[in-house]
Short mmCIF file of C-alpha atoms in Angstrom, two decimals:
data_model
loop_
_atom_site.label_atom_id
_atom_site.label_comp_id
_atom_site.label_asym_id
_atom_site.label_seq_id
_atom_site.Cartn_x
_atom_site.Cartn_y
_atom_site.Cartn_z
CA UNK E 1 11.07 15.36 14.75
CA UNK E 2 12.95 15.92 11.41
CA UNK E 3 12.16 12.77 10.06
CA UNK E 4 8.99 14.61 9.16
CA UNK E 5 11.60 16.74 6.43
CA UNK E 6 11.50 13.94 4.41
CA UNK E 7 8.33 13.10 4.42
CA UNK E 8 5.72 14.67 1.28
CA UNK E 9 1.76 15.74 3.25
CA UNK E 10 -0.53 15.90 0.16
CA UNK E 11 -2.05 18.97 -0.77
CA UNK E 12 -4.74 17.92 2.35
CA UNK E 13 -2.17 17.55 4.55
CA UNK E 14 -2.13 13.25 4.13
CA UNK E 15 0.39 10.62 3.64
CA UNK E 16 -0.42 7.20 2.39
CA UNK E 17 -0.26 4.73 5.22
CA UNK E 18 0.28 0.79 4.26
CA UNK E 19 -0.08 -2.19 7.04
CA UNK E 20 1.68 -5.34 6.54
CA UNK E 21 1.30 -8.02 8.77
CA UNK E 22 5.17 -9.04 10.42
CA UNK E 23 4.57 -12.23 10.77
CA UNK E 24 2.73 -13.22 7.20
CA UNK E 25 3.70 -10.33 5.43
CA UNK E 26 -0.18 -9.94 4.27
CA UNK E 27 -0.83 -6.22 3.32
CA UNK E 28 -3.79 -5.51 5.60
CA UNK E 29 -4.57 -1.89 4.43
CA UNK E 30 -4.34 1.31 3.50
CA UNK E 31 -5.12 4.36 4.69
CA UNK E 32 -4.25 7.90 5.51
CA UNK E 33 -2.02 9.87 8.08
CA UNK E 34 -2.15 13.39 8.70
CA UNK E 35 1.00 14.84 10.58
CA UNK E 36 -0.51 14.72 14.14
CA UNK E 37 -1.52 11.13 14.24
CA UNK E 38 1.69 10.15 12.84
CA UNK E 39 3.45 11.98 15.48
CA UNK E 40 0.71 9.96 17.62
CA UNK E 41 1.46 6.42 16.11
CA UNK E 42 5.22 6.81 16.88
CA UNK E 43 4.71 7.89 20.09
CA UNK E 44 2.43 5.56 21.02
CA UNK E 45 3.16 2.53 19.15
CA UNK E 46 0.08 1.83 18.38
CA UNK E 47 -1.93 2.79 14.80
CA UNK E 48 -3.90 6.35 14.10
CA UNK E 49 -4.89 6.96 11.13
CA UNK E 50 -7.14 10.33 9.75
CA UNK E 51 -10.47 9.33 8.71
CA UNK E 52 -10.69 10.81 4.85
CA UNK E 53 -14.23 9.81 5.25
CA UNK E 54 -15.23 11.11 8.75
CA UNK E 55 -13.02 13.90 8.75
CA UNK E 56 -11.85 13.03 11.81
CA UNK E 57 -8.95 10.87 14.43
CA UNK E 58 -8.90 7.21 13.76
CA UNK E 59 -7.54 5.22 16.14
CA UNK E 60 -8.22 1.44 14.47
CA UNK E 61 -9.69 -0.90 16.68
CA UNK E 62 -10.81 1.59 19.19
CA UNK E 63 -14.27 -0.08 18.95
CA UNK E 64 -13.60 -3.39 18.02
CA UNK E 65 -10.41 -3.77 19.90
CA UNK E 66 -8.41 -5.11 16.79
CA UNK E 67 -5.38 -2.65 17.28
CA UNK E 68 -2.68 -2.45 15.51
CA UNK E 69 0.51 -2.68 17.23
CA UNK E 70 3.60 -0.99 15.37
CA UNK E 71 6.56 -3.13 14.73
CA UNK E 72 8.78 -1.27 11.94
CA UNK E 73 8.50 1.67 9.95
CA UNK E 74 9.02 2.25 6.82
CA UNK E 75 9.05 5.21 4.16
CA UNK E 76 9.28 4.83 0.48
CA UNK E 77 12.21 6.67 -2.28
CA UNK E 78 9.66 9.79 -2.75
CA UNK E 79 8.72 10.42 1.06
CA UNK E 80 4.86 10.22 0.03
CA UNK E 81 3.96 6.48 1.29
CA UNK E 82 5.03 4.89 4.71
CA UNK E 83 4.87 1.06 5.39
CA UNK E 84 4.06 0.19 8.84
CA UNK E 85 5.01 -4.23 9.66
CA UNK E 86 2.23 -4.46 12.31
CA UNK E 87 0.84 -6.84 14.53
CA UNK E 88 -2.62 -7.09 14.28
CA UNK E 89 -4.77 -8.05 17.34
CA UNK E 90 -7.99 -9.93 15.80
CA UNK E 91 -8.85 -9.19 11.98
CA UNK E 92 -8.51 -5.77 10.42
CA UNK E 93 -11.11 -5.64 7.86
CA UNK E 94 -14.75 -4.43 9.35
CA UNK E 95 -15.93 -7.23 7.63
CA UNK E 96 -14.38 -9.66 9.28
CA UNK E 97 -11.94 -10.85 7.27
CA UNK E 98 -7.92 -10.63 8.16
CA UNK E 99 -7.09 -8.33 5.57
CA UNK E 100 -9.35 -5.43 3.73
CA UNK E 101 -7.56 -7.25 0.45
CA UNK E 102 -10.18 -10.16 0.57
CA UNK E 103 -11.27 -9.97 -2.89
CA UNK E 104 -9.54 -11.06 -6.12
CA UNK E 105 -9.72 -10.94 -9.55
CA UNK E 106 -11.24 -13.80 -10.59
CA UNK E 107 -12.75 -14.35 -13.84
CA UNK E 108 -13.99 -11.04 -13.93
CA UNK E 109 -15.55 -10.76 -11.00
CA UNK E 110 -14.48 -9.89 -7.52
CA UNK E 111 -14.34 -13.25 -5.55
CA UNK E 112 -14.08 -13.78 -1.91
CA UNK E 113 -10.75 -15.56 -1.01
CA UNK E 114 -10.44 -14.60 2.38
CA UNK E 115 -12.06 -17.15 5.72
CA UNK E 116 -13.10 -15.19 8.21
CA UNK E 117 -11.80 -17.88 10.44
CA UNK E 118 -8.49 -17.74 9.51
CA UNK E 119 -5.71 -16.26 7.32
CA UNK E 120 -6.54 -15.51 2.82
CA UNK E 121 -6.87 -18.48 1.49
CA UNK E 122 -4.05 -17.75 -0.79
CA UNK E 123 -1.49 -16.80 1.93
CA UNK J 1 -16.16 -4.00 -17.23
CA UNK J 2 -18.52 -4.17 -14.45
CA UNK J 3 -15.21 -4.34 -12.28
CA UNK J 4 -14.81 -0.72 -12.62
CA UNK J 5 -18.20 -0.44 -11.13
CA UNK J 6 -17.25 -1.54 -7.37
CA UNK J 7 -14.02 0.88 -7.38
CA UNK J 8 -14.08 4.41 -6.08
CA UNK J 9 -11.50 6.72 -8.26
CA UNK J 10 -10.45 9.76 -6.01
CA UNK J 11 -12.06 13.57 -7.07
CA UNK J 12 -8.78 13.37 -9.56
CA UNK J 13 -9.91 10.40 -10.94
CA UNK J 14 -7.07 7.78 -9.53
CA UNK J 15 -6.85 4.85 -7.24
CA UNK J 16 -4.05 3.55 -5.03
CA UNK J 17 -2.30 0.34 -6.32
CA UNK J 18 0.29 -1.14 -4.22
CA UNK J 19 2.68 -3.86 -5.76
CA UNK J 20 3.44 -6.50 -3.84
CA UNK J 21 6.07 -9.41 -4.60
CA UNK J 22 4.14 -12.47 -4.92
CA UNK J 23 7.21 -14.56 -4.57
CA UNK J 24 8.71 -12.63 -1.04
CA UNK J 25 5.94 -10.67 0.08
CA UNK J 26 7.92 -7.93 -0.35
CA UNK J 27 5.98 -4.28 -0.49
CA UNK J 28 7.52 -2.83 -3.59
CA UNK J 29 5.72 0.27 -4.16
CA UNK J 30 2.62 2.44 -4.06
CA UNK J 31 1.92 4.20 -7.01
CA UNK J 32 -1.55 5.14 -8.81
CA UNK J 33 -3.70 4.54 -11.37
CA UNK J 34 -6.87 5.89 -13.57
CA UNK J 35 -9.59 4.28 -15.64
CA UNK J 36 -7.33 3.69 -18.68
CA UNK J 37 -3.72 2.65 -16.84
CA UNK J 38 -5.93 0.22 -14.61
CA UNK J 39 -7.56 -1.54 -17.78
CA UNK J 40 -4.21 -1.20 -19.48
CA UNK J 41 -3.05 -3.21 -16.85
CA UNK J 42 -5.64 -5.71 -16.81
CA UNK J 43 -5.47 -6.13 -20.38
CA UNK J 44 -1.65 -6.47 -20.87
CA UNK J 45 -0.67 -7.96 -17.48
CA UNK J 46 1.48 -5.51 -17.12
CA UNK J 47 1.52 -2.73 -14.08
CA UNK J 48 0.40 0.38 -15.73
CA UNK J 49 0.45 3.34 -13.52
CA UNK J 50 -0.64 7.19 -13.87
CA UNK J 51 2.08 9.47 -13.09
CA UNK J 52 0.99 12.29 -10.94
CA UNK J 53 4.04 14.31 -11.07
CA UNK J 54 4.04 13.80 -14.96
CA UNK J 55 0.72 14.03 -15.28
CA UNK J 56 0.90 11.01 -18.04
CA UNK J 57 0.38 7.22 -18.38
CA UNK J 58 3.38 5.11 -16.98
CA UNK J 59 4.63 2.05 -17.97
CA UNK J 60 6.56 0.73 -15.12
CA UNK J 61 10.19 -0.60 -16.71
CA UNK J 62 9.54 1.33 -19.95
CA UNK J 63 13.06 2.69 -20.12
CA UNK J 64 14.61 0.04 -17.26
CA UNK J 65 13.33 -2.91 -18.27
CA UNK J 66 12.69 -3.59 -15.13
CA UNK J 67 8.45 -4.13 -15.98
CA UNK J 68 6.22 -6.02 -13.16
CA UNK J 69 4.09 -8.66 -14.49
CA UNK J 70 0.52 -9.19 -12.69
CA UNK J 71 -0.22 -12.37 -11.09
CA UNK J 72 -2.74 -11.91 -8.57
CA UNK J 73 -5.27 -8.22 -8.18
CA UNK J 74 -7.30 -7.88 -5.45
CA UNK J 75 -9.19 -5.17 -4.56
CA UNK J 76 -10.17 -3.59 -0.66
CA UNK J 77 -13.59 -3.80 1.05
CA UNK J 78 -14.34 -0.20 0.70
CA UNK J 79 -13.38 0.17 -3.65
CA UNK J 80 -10.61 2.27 -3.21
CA UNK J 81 -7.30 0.88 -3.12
CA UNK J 82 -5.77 -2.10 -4.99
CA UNK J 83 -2.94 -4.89 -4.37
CA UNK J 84 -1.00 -6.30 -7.03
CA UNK J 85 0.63 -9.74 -6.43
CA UNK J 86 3.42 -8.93 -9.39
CA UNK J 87 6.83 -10.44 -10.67
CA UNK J 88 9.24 -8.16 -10.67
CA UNK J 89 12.18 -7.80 -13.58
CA UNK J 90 15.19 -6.44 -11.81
CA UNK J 91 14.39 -3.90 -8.75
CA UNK J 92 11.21 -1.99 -8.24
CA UNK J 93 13.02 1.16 -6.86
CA UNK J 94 15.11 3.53 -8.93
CA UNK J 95 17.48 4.10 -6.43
CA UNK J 96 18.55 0.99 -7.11
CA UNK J 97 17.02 -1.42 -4.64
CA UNK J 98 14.57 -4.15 -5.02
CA UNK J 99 11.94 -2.12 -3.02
CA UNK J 100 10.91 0.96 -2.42
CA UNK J 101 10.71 0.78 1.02
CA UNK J 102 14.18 0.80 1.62
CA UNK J 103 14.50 3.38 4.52
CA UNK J 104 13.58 2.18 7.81
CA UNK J 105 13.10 3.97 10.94
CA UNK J 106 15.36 3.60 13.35
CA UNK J 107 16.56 5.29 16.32
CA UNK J 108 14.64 8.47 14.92
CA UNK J 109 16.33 8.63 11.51
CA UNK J 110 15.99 6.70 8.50
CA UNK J 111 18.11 4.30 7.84
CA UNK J 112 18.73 2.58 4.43
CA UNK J 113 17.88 -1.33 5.06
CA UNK J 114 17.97 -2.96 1.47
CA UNK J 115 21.19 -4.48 -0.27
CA UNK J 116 20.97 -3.09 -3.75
CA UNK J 117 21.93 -6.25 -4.53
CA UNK J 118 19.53 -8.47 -2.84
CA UNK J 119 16.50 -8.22 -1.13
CA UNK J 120 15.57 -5.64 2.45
CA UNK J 121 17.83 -7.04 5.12
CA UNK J 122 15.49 -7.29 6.99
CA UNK J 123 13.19 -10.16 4.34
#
């Protein structure tokens, strides 16, 4: 696909990879694509990320279930950072909260905002 | 600041920051930042970034104007990425448009989707 032209790999092959909820417009994440499991989330519609960490395919929510369903895509002026509006099915963080943003600056400290019940308590 | 101590700066020493309208919800941009741009930052209110391309401190706006003021910082669950609720003066982008993510993807091309003069068509 040439829409991969315009897009910048880093030097290990990855491209920043932002998720935004559609409906709140809450930035769930960020991660990292390589070119294959971009070619893989367009295809399938549904988010793959590469696992800086584990080296490896990361399809989110293959354990937990709490996939992310692609909506609209996104690229930024430089070509190095794509934003992905997703629905997200169930929470995103592994910790249980909606978004992996759940702490704030607060006083100096890193403060839980986010109820694991429901949306950040500042959304 | 003991902040510093629950972040995880990359093997060159940076961490993502994305800016996020606090007013919209609007992704703006992804940049990054080091030790010193991210207490700059803190300390002024004002998004400091690293330039990677320049290899030197960046002061978003410095010859625009066009500066983001920090409202809300949050920080992910694994240390390594931050959000920045911000205000910004004029347009984030320097093509011009208020974000930027202004190229969406759409029927396998990118297609520009912000009014320079307004916000993404699609907000």
């Amino acid at each position: 696909m040439d829409i991969f032209d315009s897009l910048k790999f880093d030097t290990n092959g990855l491209i920043a990879a932002i998720a935004q909820d559609i409906q709140t417009g809450q930035v769930l994440m960020i991660a990292y694509m390589n070119k294959e499991t971009l070619a893989e989330t367009l295809q399938t519609g549904i988010m793959v990320y590469w696992s800086r960490s584990r080296k490896k395919r990361w399809l989110k929510g293959e354990t937990s279930g709490n996939v992310q369903t692609v909506k609209e895509v996104y690229r930024d002026c430089d070509g190095d950072a794509l934003l992905f509006k997703v629905q997200q099915k169930g929470v995103a963080c592994h910790e249980g909260y909606k978004s992996c943003f759940s702490r704030m600056l607060v006083d100096n400290t890193w403060k839980i905002v986010s109820d694991k019940n429901g949306p950040a308590a500042n959304q």
